[in-house]
Amino acid sequence: MPEDGSRQSRVTLRDVAERVGVSLATASKVMNGRADVRDSTRKEVAAAARALGYQPKRRDTDGRRSVMIHFDTLTSPYVLQILEGAEQSARRADVDLLVVSVDERGPGYQGPTRAMMADLSARGVEGLIAVTSPVGQQHARWSRDLKLPLIAIDPVTIGPDTKGVVAISATNWEGGSSAVQHLLDLGHRRIGIIGGPEESVPARQRVQGYHSALAQAGIPVDPALIEHGSFGYEDGQRGAETLLDLPEPPTAIFAVADTLGVGVLRAARRREVAVPDRLSVVSFDDTMIANWTHPQLTAVRQPLFSMGQVAVERLLALSSDPGLFAHPFKLETQLIERESTAPVAGT
């Protein structure tokens, strides 16, 4: 029983570390039986754990701490940059990063199941990071019931009453607005948008930024200039071809993902529309493919690497101290100008 008479479930590894005056990482090394800790420190941490009544989570057989990150695919540059950031944070914290992906996500996909989350909790996994998955009230309830912290990176949807779930994203609205403002500053007034899935929260926020920038410039939104689809290259191409075939086509297109922007460039080549001489293109994400295109894409950079880092850091903090306030994180975007944008022809 802890010395203050409180319940054991309230005692965390952070409490033990603070009692001894060591870092959380050092206390974790002691609990995991690591050899790179002084004997005196090891004894002090062990004594504090006994005195406070600390009960570590049951681990897998090798005793290693681990977190799981859950993707819909492992093939996109977007995913790889998040994964790199998550892996770096996990390595620094000396925890294993378990990576899983869902091969096929149909329209009825509802995100991680309770069975998956229960299995992770039973195995002593520190928590779950779900990338671009729906997150609803049931996920928040499962997370609380199972004592399994849940982090959502760019959730496709996030329902009401998801207390305890940490949502991590970029400033999507501001990024969308800055993309359109850049085109407005170049003299463009007829600006199309390839908006991605209408049910996607990040995509909707970028489209809202588009609407806001046009409204502030006093330009009415033309519904004919708005196309939606998935985030795939083919969707960008199809949407751009529809826009370029209009009687009065746009002089610029904002694509809410790099993959869509590549599709726009492909459509422009097929229609023999020179970029940026006759059509300016801005994408969103600024993954490595923005530099691989010809011309290179002007893009809104979202800090994907940092999003992966922060997700692991917050997950481990919540696991060690469940009483921490789980507030959302929004990381700043930045417009990176390259070769795919230019002043509107004739100005």
mmCIF file of C-alpha atoms in Angstrom:
data_model
loop_
_atom_site.group_PDB
_atom_site.id
_atom_site.type_symbol
_atom_site.label_atom_id
_atom_site.label_comp_id
_atom_site.label_asym_id
_atom_site.label_seq_id
_atom_site.Cartn_x
_atom_site.Cartn_y
_atom_site.Cartn_z
ATOM 1 C CA MET A 1 0.000 0.000 0.000
ATOM 2 C CA PRO A 2 1.409 3.489 -0.812
ATOM 3 C CA GLU A 3 2.605 5.507 2.187
ATOM 4 C CA ASP A 4 -0.169 8.120 1.794
ATOM 5 C CA GLY A 5 -2.878 5.453 1.734
ATOM 6 C CA SER A 6 -3.903 6.168 -1.850
ATOM 7 C CA ARG A 7 -4.839 3.414 -4.238
ATOM 8 C CA GLN A 8 -2.063 1.629 -6.129
ATOM 9 C CA SER A 9 -3.673 2.436 -9.472
ATOM 10 C CA ARG A 10 -2.798 6.092 -8.925
ATOM 11 C CA VAL A 11 0.913 5.449 -8.505
ATOM 12 C CA THR A 12 2.866 5.966 -11.715
ATOM 13 C CA LEU A 13 6.461 5.486 -12.752
ATOM 14 C CA ARG A 14 6.766 9.279 -12.779
ATOM 15 C CA ASP A 15 5.902 9.265 -9.041
ATOM 16 C CA VAL A 16 8.706 6.796 -8.432
ATOM 17 C CA ALA A 17 11.185 8.854 -10.475
ATOM 18 C CA GLU A 18 10.275 12.056 -8.634
ATOM 19 C CA ARG A 19 10.607 10.353 -5.235
ATOM 20 C CA VAL A 20 14.214 9.414 -6.056
ATOM 21 C CA GLY A 21 15.037 12.536 -8.040
ATOM 22 C CA VAL A 22 15.915 10.785 -11.292
ATOM 23 C CA SER A 23 14.534 11.082 -14.807
ATOM 24 C CA LEU A 24 11.573 9.042 -15.998
ATOM 25 C CA ALA A 25 13.892 7.324 -18.500
ATOM 26 C CA THR A 26 16.240 6.221 -15.705
ATOM 27 C CA ALA A 27 13.378 4.852 -13.618
ATOM 28 C CA SER A 28 12.149 2.988 -16.692
ATOM 29 C CA LYS A 29 15.570 1.432 -17.222
ATOM 30 C CA VAL A 30 15.562 0.142 -13.648
ATOM 31 C CA MET A 31 12.086 -1.347 -14.018
ATOM 32 C CA ASN A 32 13.149 -3.012 -17.278
ATOM 33 C CA GLY A 33 16.314 -4.493 -15.756
ATOM 34 C CA ARG A 34 18.712 -2.491 -17.918
ATOM 35 C CA ALA A 35 22.382 -2.776 -16.962
ATOM 36 C CA ASP A 36 23.378 0.836 -17.775
ATOM 37 C CA VAL A 37 22.259 2.235 -14.378
ATOM 38 C CA ARG A 38 24.384 2.654 -11.260
ATOM 39 C CA ASP A 39 23.726 0.089 -8.526
ATOM 40 C CA SER A 40 22.995 2.804 -5.967
ATOM 41 C CA THR A 41 20.394 4.368 -8.271
ATOM 42 C CA ARG A 42 18.890 0.966 -9.012
ATOM 43 C CA LYS A 43 18.457 0.278 -5.287
ATOM 44 C CA GLU A 44 16.930 3.704 -4.624
ATOM 45 C CA VAL A 45 14.406 3.344 -7.448
ATOM 46 C CA ALA A 46 13.463 -0.179 -6.369
ATOM 47 C CA ALA A 47 12.998 0.963 -2.768
ATOM 48 C CA ALA A 48 10.840 3.905 -3.833
ATOM 49 C CA ALA A 49 8.703 1.639 -5.997
ATOM 50 C CA ARG A 50 8.107 -0.692 -3.049
ATOM 51 C CA ALA A 51 7.350 2.167 -0.681
ATOM 52 C CA LEU A 52 4.864 3.771 -3.031
ATOM 53 C CA GLY A 53 3.279 0.488 -4.041
ATOM 54 C CA TYR A 54 4.086 0.957 -7.713
ATOM 55 C CA GLN A 55 2.841 -1.895 -9.904
ATOM 56 C CA PRO A 56 4.300 -1.905 -13.433
ATOM 57 C CA LYS A 57 2.258 -3.043 -16.383
ATOM 58 C CA ARG A 58 2.628 -6.656 -17.379
ATOM 59 C CA ARG A 59 5.005 -6.741 -20.341
ATOM 60 C CA ASP A 60 5.556 -9.193 -23.134
ATOM 61 C CA THR A 61 7.954 -11.975 -22.232
ATOM 62 C CA ASP A 62 11.136 -10.025 -22.943
ATOM 63 C CA GLY A 63 10.104 -7.225 -20.564
ATOM 64 C CA ARG A 64 10.577 -4.473 -23.131
ATOM 65 C CA ARG A 65 8.321 -1.417 -23.181
ATOM 66 C CA SER A 66 6.534 -0.921 -26.482
ATOM 67 C CA VAL A 67 4.045 1.318 -28.287
ATOM 68 C CA MET A 68 2.032 0.506 -31.389
ATOM 69 C CA ILE A 69 1.464 2.766 -34.389
ATOM 70 C CA HIS A 70 -1.393 1.873 -36.726
ATOM 71 C CA PHE A 71 -1.414 2.961 -40.404
ATOM 72 C CA ASP A 72 -3.758 2.359 -43.323
ATOM 73 C CA THR A 73 -0.764 1.870 -45.643
ATOM 74 C CA LEU A 74 3.026 1.846 -45.427
ATOM 75 C CA THR A 75 3.740 2.956 -48.983
ATOM 76 C CA SER A 76 3.113 6.727 -48.995
ATOM 77 C CA PRO A 77 5.758 9.399 -48.304
ATOM 78 C CA TYR A 78 3.312 10.941 -45.803
ATOM 79 C CA VAL A 79 3.376 7.746 -43.728
ATOM 80 C CA LEU A 80 7.138 7.306 -43.990
ATOM 81 C CA GLN A 81 7.859 10.767 -42.576
ATOM 82 C CA ILE A 82 5.524 10.230 -39.613
ATOM 83 C CA LEU A 83 7.093 6.814 -39.048
ATOM 84 C CA GLU A 84 10.613 8.263 -39.067
ATOM 85 C CA GLY A 85 9.679 10.771 -36.369
ATOM 86 C CA ALA A 86 7.937 8.143 -34.256
ATOM 87 C CA GLU A 87 10.893 5.766 -34.565
ATOM 88 C CA GLN A 88 13.353 8.430 -33.440
ATOM 89 C CA SER A 89 11.332 9.246 -30.315
ATOM 90 C CA ALA A 90 10.854 5.568 -29.504
ATOM 91 C CA ARG A 91 14.589 4.927 -29.850
ATOM 92 C CA ARG A 92 15.435 7.844 -27.566
ATOM 93 C CA ALA A 93 12.982 6.568 -24.953
ATOM 94 C CA ASP A 94 14.323 3.009 -25.295
ATOM 95 C CA VAL A 95 10.958 1.523 -26.239
ATOM 96 C CA ASP A 96 10.021 -0.764 -29.112
ATOM 97 C CA LEU A 97 7.819 0.613 -31.886
ATOM 98 C CA LEU A 98 5.319 -1.943 -33.180
ATOM 99 C CA VAL A 99 4.065 -1.063 -36.671
ATOM 100 C CA VAL A 100 0.857 -2.435 -38.193
ATOM 101 C CA SER A 101 -1.131 -1.529 -41.285
ATOM 102 C CA VAL A 102 -4.614 -2.241 -42.581
ATOM 103 C CA ASP A 103 -4.348 -3.600 -46.113
ATOM 104 C CA GLU A 104 -7.869 -2.739 -47.207
ATOM 105 C CA ARG A 105 -10.045 0.040 -45.788
ATOM 106 C CA GLY A 106 -13.543 0.095 -47.187
ATOM 107 C CA PRO A 107 -16.124 2.867 -46.727
ATOM 108 C CA GLY A 108 -17.377 1.220 -43.534
ATOM 109 C CA TYR A 109 -13.982 1.238 -41.784
ATOM 110 C CA GLN A 110 -14.382 2.412 -38.172
ATOM 111 C CA GLY A 111 -10.793 2.474 -36.957
ATOM 112 C CA PRO A 112 -9.072 0.247 -34.369
ATOM 113 C CA THR A 113 -11.342 -2.391 -32.860
ATOM 114 C CA ARG A 114 -11.927 -3.008 -29.181
ATOM 115 C CA ALA A 115 -10.437 -6.485 -29.559
ATOM 116 C CA MET A 116 -7.185 -4.990 -30.871
ATOM 117 C CA MET A 117 -7.045 -2.438 -28.068
ATOM 118 C CA ALA A 118 -7.849 -5.059 -25.415
ATOM 119 C CA ASP A 119 -5.074 -7.306 -26.723
ATOM 120 C CA LEU A 120 -2.566 -4.439 -26.593
ATOM 121 C CA SER A 121 -3.603 -3.577 -23.049
ATOM 122 C CA ALA A 122 -3.322 -7.217 -21.919
ATOM 123 C CA ARG A 123 0.183 -7.442 -23.411
ATOM 124 C CA GLY A 124 1.307 -4.359 -21.492
ATOM 125 C CA VAL A 125 1.775 -2.161 -24.571
ATOM 126 C CA GLU A 126 2.069 1.462 -23.456
ATOM 127 C CA GLY A 127 -0.551 2.753 -25.896
ATOM 128 C CA LEU A 128 -1.775 3.073 -29.474
ATOM 129 C CA ILE A 129 -1.133 5.722 -32.123
ATOM 130 C CA ALA A 130 -3.787 5.638 -34.859
ATOM 131 C CA VAL A 131 -2.895 7.505 -38.050
ATOM 132 C CA THR A 132 -5.676 8.875 -40.310
ATOM 133 C CA SER A 133 -8.286 6.650 -38.666
ATOM 134 C CA PRO A 134 -11.798 7.525 -37.524
ATOM 135 C CA VAL A 135 -11.902 8.182 -33.787
ATOM 136 C CA GLY A 136 -15.234 8.123 -32.004
ATOM 137 C CA GLN A 137 -16.772 8.098 -28.573
ATOM 138 C CA GLN A 138 -16.393 4.338 -28.357
ATOM 139 C CA HIS A 139 -12.627 4.567 -28.912
ATOM 140 C CA ALA A 140 -12.332 7.098 -26.093
ATOM 141 C CA ARG A 141 -14.382 4.838 -23.803
ATOM 142 C CA TRP A 142 -12.313 1.767 -24.682
ATOM 143 C CA SER A 143 -9.134 3.751 -24.068
ATOM 144 C CA ARG A 144 -10.319 4.749 -20.595
ATOM 145 C CA ASP A 145 -11.721 1.334 -19.676
ATOM 146 C CA LEU A 146 -8.615 -0.531 -20.833
ATOM 147 C CA LYS A 147 -6.194 2.101 -19.456
ATOM 148 C CA LEU A 148 -4.625 2.213 -22.921
ATOM 149 C CA PRO A 149 -3.692 5.760 -24.003
ATOM 150 C CA LEU A 150 -4.809 6.601 -27.538
ATOM 151 C CA ILE A 151 -3.216 9.193 -29.824
ATOM 152 C CA ALA A 152 -4.876 10.140 -33.130
ATOM 153 C CA ILE A 153 -2.711 11.683 -35.867
ATOM 154 C CA ASP A 154 -4.783 13.463 -38.530
ATOM 155 C CA PRO A 155 -7.972 11.553 -37.661
ATOM 156 C CA VAL A 156 -10.219 11.156 -40.695
ATOM 157 C CA THR A 157 -13.137 11.849 -38.395
ATOM 158 C CA ILE A 158 -13.233 12.626 -34.695
ATOM 159 C CA GLY A 159 -16.536 12.435 -32.883
ATOM 160 C CA PRO A 160 -17.855 14.423 -29.921
ATOM 161 C CA ASP A 161 -17.051 13.410 -26.360
ATOM 162 C CA THR A 162 -13.652 11.898 -27.114
ATOM 163 C CA LYS A 163 -12.194 13.001 -23.788
ATOM 164 C CA GLY A 164 -8.809 11.479 -23.146
ATOM 165 C CA VAL A 165 -7.874 10.984 -26.814
ATOM 166 C CA VAL A 166 -5.012 13.243 -27.913
ATOM 167 C CA ALA A 167 -5.458 14.513 -31.476
ATOM 168 C CA ILE A 168 -2.283 15.650 -33.258
ATOM 169 C CA SER A 169 -2.454 17.528 -36.538
ATOM 170 C CA ALA A 170 -1.040 20.457 -38.459
ATOM 171 C CA THR A 171 -2.683 23.872 -38.776
ATOM 172 C CA ASN A 172 -4.711 22.688 -41.763
ATOM 173 C CA TRP A 173 -7.044 25.680 -41.997
ATOM 174 C CA GLU A 174 -4.183 28.173 -41.841
ATOM 175 C CA GLY A 175 -2.180 26.122 -44.348
ATOM 176 C CA GLY A 176 -5.053 26.025 -46.830
ATOM 177 C CA SER A 177 -5.562 29.750 -46.445
ATOM 178 C CA SER A 178 -1.855 30.480 -46.990
ATOM 179 C CA ALA A 179 -1.821 28.376 -50.172
ATOM 180 C CA VAL A 180 -4.691 30.343 -51.684
ATOM 181 C CA GLN A 181 -3.329 33.663 -50.442
ATOM 182 C CA HIS A 182 -0.068 32.902 -52.235
ATOM 183 C CA LEU A 183 -1.999 32.410 -55.483
ATOM 184 C CA LEU A 184 -4.019 35.580 -54.884
ATOM 185 C CA ASP A 185 -0.798 37.526 -54.354
ATOM 186 C CA LEU A 186 0.348 36.284 -57.781
ATOM 187 C CA GLY A 187 -2.770 37.796 -59.356
ATOM 188 C CA HIS A 188 -4.881 34.646 -59.695
ATOM 189 C CA ARG A 189 -8.602 35.090 -59.214
ATOM 190 C CA ARG A 190 -10.035 31.929 -60.737
ATOM 191 C CA ILE A 191 -8.594 29.303 -58.390
ATOM 192 C CA GLY A 192 -9.712 25.684 -58.417
ATOM 193 C CA ILE A 193 -9.300 23.156 -55.614
ATOM 194 C CA ILE A 194 -8.930 19.365 -55.476
ATOM 195 C CA GLY A 195 -10.335 18.837 -51.991
ATOM 196 C CA GLY A 196 -9.762 15.194 -51.135
ATOM 197 C CA PRO A 197 -12.347 13.079 -49.275
ATOM 198 C CA GLU A 198 -15.248 15.179 -48.013
ATOM 199 C CA GLU A 199 -15.441 13.116 -44.804
ATOM 200 C CA SER A 200 -11.776 13.762 -43.918
ATOM 201 C CA VAL A 201 -11.335 16.329 -41.125
ATOM 202 C CA PRO A 202 -7.898 17.570 -42.346
ATOM 203 C CA ALA A 203 -9.148 17.844 -45.947
ATOM 204 C CA ARG A 204 -12.253 19.753 -44.872
ATOM 205 C CA GLN A 205 -10.144 22.172 -42.833
ATOM 206 C CA ARG A 206 -7.898 22.870 -45.843
ATOM 207 C CA VAL A 207 -10.955 23.480 -48.009
ATOM 208 C CA GLN A 208 -12.302 25.844 -45.344
ATOM 209 C CA GLY A 209 -9.025 27.753 -45.531
ATOM 210 C CA TYR A 210 -9.572 28.021 -49.296
ATOM 211 C CA HIS A 211 -13.063 29.460 -48.757
ATOM 212 C CA SER A 212 -11.811 31.901 -46.130
ATOM 213 C CA ALA A 213 -8.974 33.283 -48.252
ATOM 214 C CA LEU A 214 -11.314 33.855 -51.202
ATOM 215 C CA ALA A 215 -13.910 35.501 -48.976
ATOM 216 C CA GLN A 216 -11.331 37.875 -47.498
ATOM 217 C CA ALA A 217 -10.308 38.819 -51.041
ATOM 218 C CA GLY A 218 -13.951 39.507 -51.959
ATOM 219 C CA ILE A 219 -14.042 36.667 -54.509
ATOM 220 C CA PRO A 220 -17.241 34.569 -54.627
ATOM 221 C CA VAL A 221 -16.705 30.799 -54.433
ATOM 222 C CA ASP A 222 -17.605 29.084 -57.711
ATOM 223 C CA PRO A 223 -18.846 25.526 -56.950
ATOM 224 C CA ALA A 224 -17.691 24.457 -60.429
ATOM 225 C CA LEU A 225 -14.090 25.011 -59.300
ATOM 226 C CA ILE A 226 -14.325 22.511 -56.410
ATOM 227 C CA GLU A 227 -13.566 18.812 -56.939
ATOM 228 C CA HIS A 228 -13.439 16.010 -54.369
ATOM 229 C CA GLY A 229 -12.204 12.424 -54.387
ATOM 230 C CA SER A 230 -9.698 10.395 -52.440
ATOM 231 C CA PHE A 231 -6.064 11.368 -51.785
ATOM 232 C CA GLY A 232 -4.751 9.288 -54.687
ATOM 233 C CA TYR A 233 -2.754 10.417 -57.688
ATOM 234 C CA GLU A 234 -5.568 9.324 -60.017
ATOM 235 C CA ASP A 235 -8.086 11.466 -58.116
ATOM 236 C CA GLY A 236 -5.888 14.514 -58.609
ATOM 237 C CA GLN A 237 -5.624 13.795 -62.313
ATOM 238 C CA ARG A 238 -9.371 13.236 -62.748
ATOM 239 C CA GLY A 239 -10.286 16.317 -60.757
ATOM 240 C CA ALA A 240 -7.830 18.527 -62.624
ATOM 241 C CA GLU A 241 -9.016 17.259 -66.019
ATOM 242 C CA THR A 242 -12.572 18.176 -65.046
ATOM 243 C CA LEU A 243 -11.468 21.667 -64.039
ATOM 244 C CA LEU A 244 -9.292 22.209 -67.106
ATOM 245 C CA ASP A 245 -12.169 21.152 -69.398
ATOM 246 C CA LEU A 246 -14.443 23.901 -68.052
ATOM 247 C CA PRO A 247 -15.458 26.635 -70.537
ATOM 248 C CA GLU A 248 -13.551 29.025 -68.289
ATOM 249 C CA PRO A 249 -10.836 26.898 -66.643
ATOM 250 C CA PRO A 250 -8.920 28.033 -63.546
ATOM 251 C CA THR A 251 -5.555 29.738 -63.818
ATOM 252 C CA ALA A 252 -4.444 28.026 -60.585
ATOM 253 C CA ILE A 253 -5.288 24.869 -58.635
ATOM 254 C CA PHE A 254 -4.780 24.118 -54.963
ATOM 255 C CA ALA A 255 -4.461 20.365 -54.310
ATOM 256 C CA VAL A 256 -4.881 19.430 -50.635
ATOM 257 C CA ALA A 257 -2.211 16.667 -50.776
ATOM 258 C CA ASP A 258 1.049 16.150 -52.656
ATOM 259 C CA THR A 259 -0.299 13.016 -54.332
ATOM 260 C CA LEU A 260 -3.210 15.057 -55.678
ATOM 261 C CA GLY A 261 -0.782 17.760 -56.832
ATOM 262 C CA VAL A 262 1.198 15.199 -58.845
ATOM 263 C CA GLY A 263 -2.061 14.158 -60.488
ATOM 264 C CA VAL A 264 -2.765 17.795 -61.363
ATOM 265 C CA LEU A 265 0.628 18.061 -63.079
ATOM 266 C CA ARG A 266 -0.135 14.908 -65.053
ATOM 267 C CA ALA A 267 -3.509 16.289 -66.171
ATOM 268 C CA ALA A 268 -1.886 19.555 -67.230
ATOM 269 C CA ARG A 269 0.625 17.678 -69.392
ATOM 270 C CA ARG A 270 -2.165 15.640 -70.982
ATOM 271 C CA ARG A 271 -4.046 18.851 -71.800
ATOM 272 C CA GLU A 272 -0.804 20.576 -72.931
ATOM 273 C CA VAL A 273 -1.279 23.267 -70.298
ATOM 274 C CA ALA A 274 2.142 24.593 -69.279
ATOM 275 C CA VAL A 275 2.894 24.803 -65.534
ATOM 276 C CA PRO A 276 3.398 27.467 -64.266
ATOM 277 C CA ASP A 277 3.063 29.621 -67.425
ATOM 278 C CA ARG A 278 -0.645 28.901 -67.896
ATOM 279 C CA LEU A 279 -1.498 27.065 -64.676
ATOM 280 C CA SER A 280 -0.082 27.475 -61.180
ATOM 281 C CA VAL A 281 -0.269 24.525 -58.784
ATOM 282 C CA VAL A 282 0.074 24.401 -54.981
ATOM 283 C CA SER A 283 -0.084 21.141 -53.004
ATOM 284 C CA PHE A 284 -0.186 20.292 -49.297
ATOM 285 C CA ASP A 285 2.138 18.055 -47.186
ATOM 286 C CA ASP A 286 5.520 18.877 -48.765
ATOM 287 C CA THR A 287 6.716 15.298 -48.703
ATOM 288 C CA MET A 288 9.735 14.201 -50.725
ATOM 289 C CA ILE A 289 7.671 13.860 -53.914
ATOM 290 C CA ALA A 290 7.121 17.631 -54.027
ATOM 291 C CA ASN A 291 10.821 17.884 -54.926
ATOM 292 C CA TRP A 292 10.721 15.011 -57.429
ATOM 293 C CA THR A 293 8.179 16.500 -59.833
ATOM 294 C CA HIS A 294 8.895 18.646 -62.853
ATOM 295 C CA PRO A 295 8.339 21.434 -62.168
ATOM 296 C CA GLN A 296 8.918 21.085 -58.454
ATOM 297 C CA LEU A 297 5.752 21.699 -56.474
ATOM 298 C CA THR A 298 5.120 24.767 -54.386
ATOM 299 C CA ALA A 299 3.644 23.159 -51.264
ATOM 300 C CA VAL A 300 2.339 23.806 -47.776
ATOM 301 C CA ARG A 301 4.687 21.939 -45.466
ATOM 302 C CA GLN A 302 3.163 20.147 -42.526
ATOM 303 C CA PRO A 303 5.711 18.893 -39.970
ATOM 304 C CA LEU A 304 5.035 15.174 -40.384
ATOM 305 C CA PHE A 305 8.315 14.102 -38.778
ATOM 306 C CA SER A 306 7.543 16.212 -35.696
ATOM 307 C CA MET A 307 3.978 14.870 -35.561
ATOM 308 C CA GLY A 308 5.375 11.341 -35.251
ATOM 309 C CA GLN A 309 7.829 12.457 -32.577
ATOM 310 C CA VAL A 310 5.215 14.266 -30.501
ATOM 311 C CA ALA A 311 2.806 11.320 -30.747
ATOM 312 C CA VAL A 312 5.266 8.894 -29.129
ATOM 313 C CA GLU A 313 6.362 11.429 -26.509
ATOM 314 C CA ARG A 314 2.797 12.223 -25.440
ATOM 315 C CA LEU A 315 1.810 8.564 -25.452
ATOM 316 C CA LEU A 316 4.623 7.643 -23.092
ATOM 317 C CA ALA A 317 3.830 10.620 -20.862
ATOM 318 C CA LEU A 318 0.168 9.567 -20.619
ATOM 319 C CA SER A 319 1.143 5.967 -19.935
ATOM 320 C CA SER A 320 3.442 6.985 -17.095
ATOM 321 C CA ASP A 321 1.000 9.550 -15.668
ATOM 322 C CA PRO A 322 -2.640 8.836 -16.658
ATOM 323 C CA GLY A 323 -3.757 11.982 -14.834
ATOM 324 C CA LEU A 324 -2.095 14.256 -17.382
ATOM 325 C CA PHE A 325 -4.487 16.503 -19.273
ATOM 326 C CA ALA A 326 -4.863 15.120 -22.791
ATOM 327 C CA HIS A 327 -5.133 18.245 -24.902
ATOM 328 C CA PRO A 328 -4.855 18.385 -28.715
ATOM 329 C CA PHE A 329 -1.682 19.470 -30.497
ATOM 330 C CA LYS A 330 -1.544 21.531 -33.682
ATOM 331 C CA LEU A 331 1.826 22.015 -35.327
ATOM 332 C CA GLU A 332 2.481 24.986 -37.570
ATOM 333 C CA THR A 333 2.476 24.767 -41.372
ATOM 334 C CA GLN A 334 4.704 26.737 -43.747
ATOM 335 C CA LEU A 335 4.373 27.590 -47.443
ATOM 336 C CA ILE A 336 7.432 26.495 -49.459
ATOM 337 C CA GLU A 337 7.658 28.272 -52.827
ATOM 338 C CA ARG A 338 9.147 26.327 -55.735
ATOM 339 C CA GLU A 339 8.663 26.166 -59.498
ATOM 340 C CA SER A 340 4.977 25.345 -59.954
ATOM 341 C CA THR A 341 3.564 28.820 -59.242
ATOM 342 C CA ALA A 342 3.973 32.094 -61.121
ATOM 343 C CA PRO A 343 2.071 35.355 -61.696
ATOM 344 C CA VAL A 344 -1.087 34.885 -63.710
ATOM 345 C CA ALA A 345 -0.493 35.198 -67.443
ATOM 346 C CA GLY A 346 -0.878 38.733 -68.731
ATOM 347 C CA THR A 347 0.064 40.496 -65.476
#
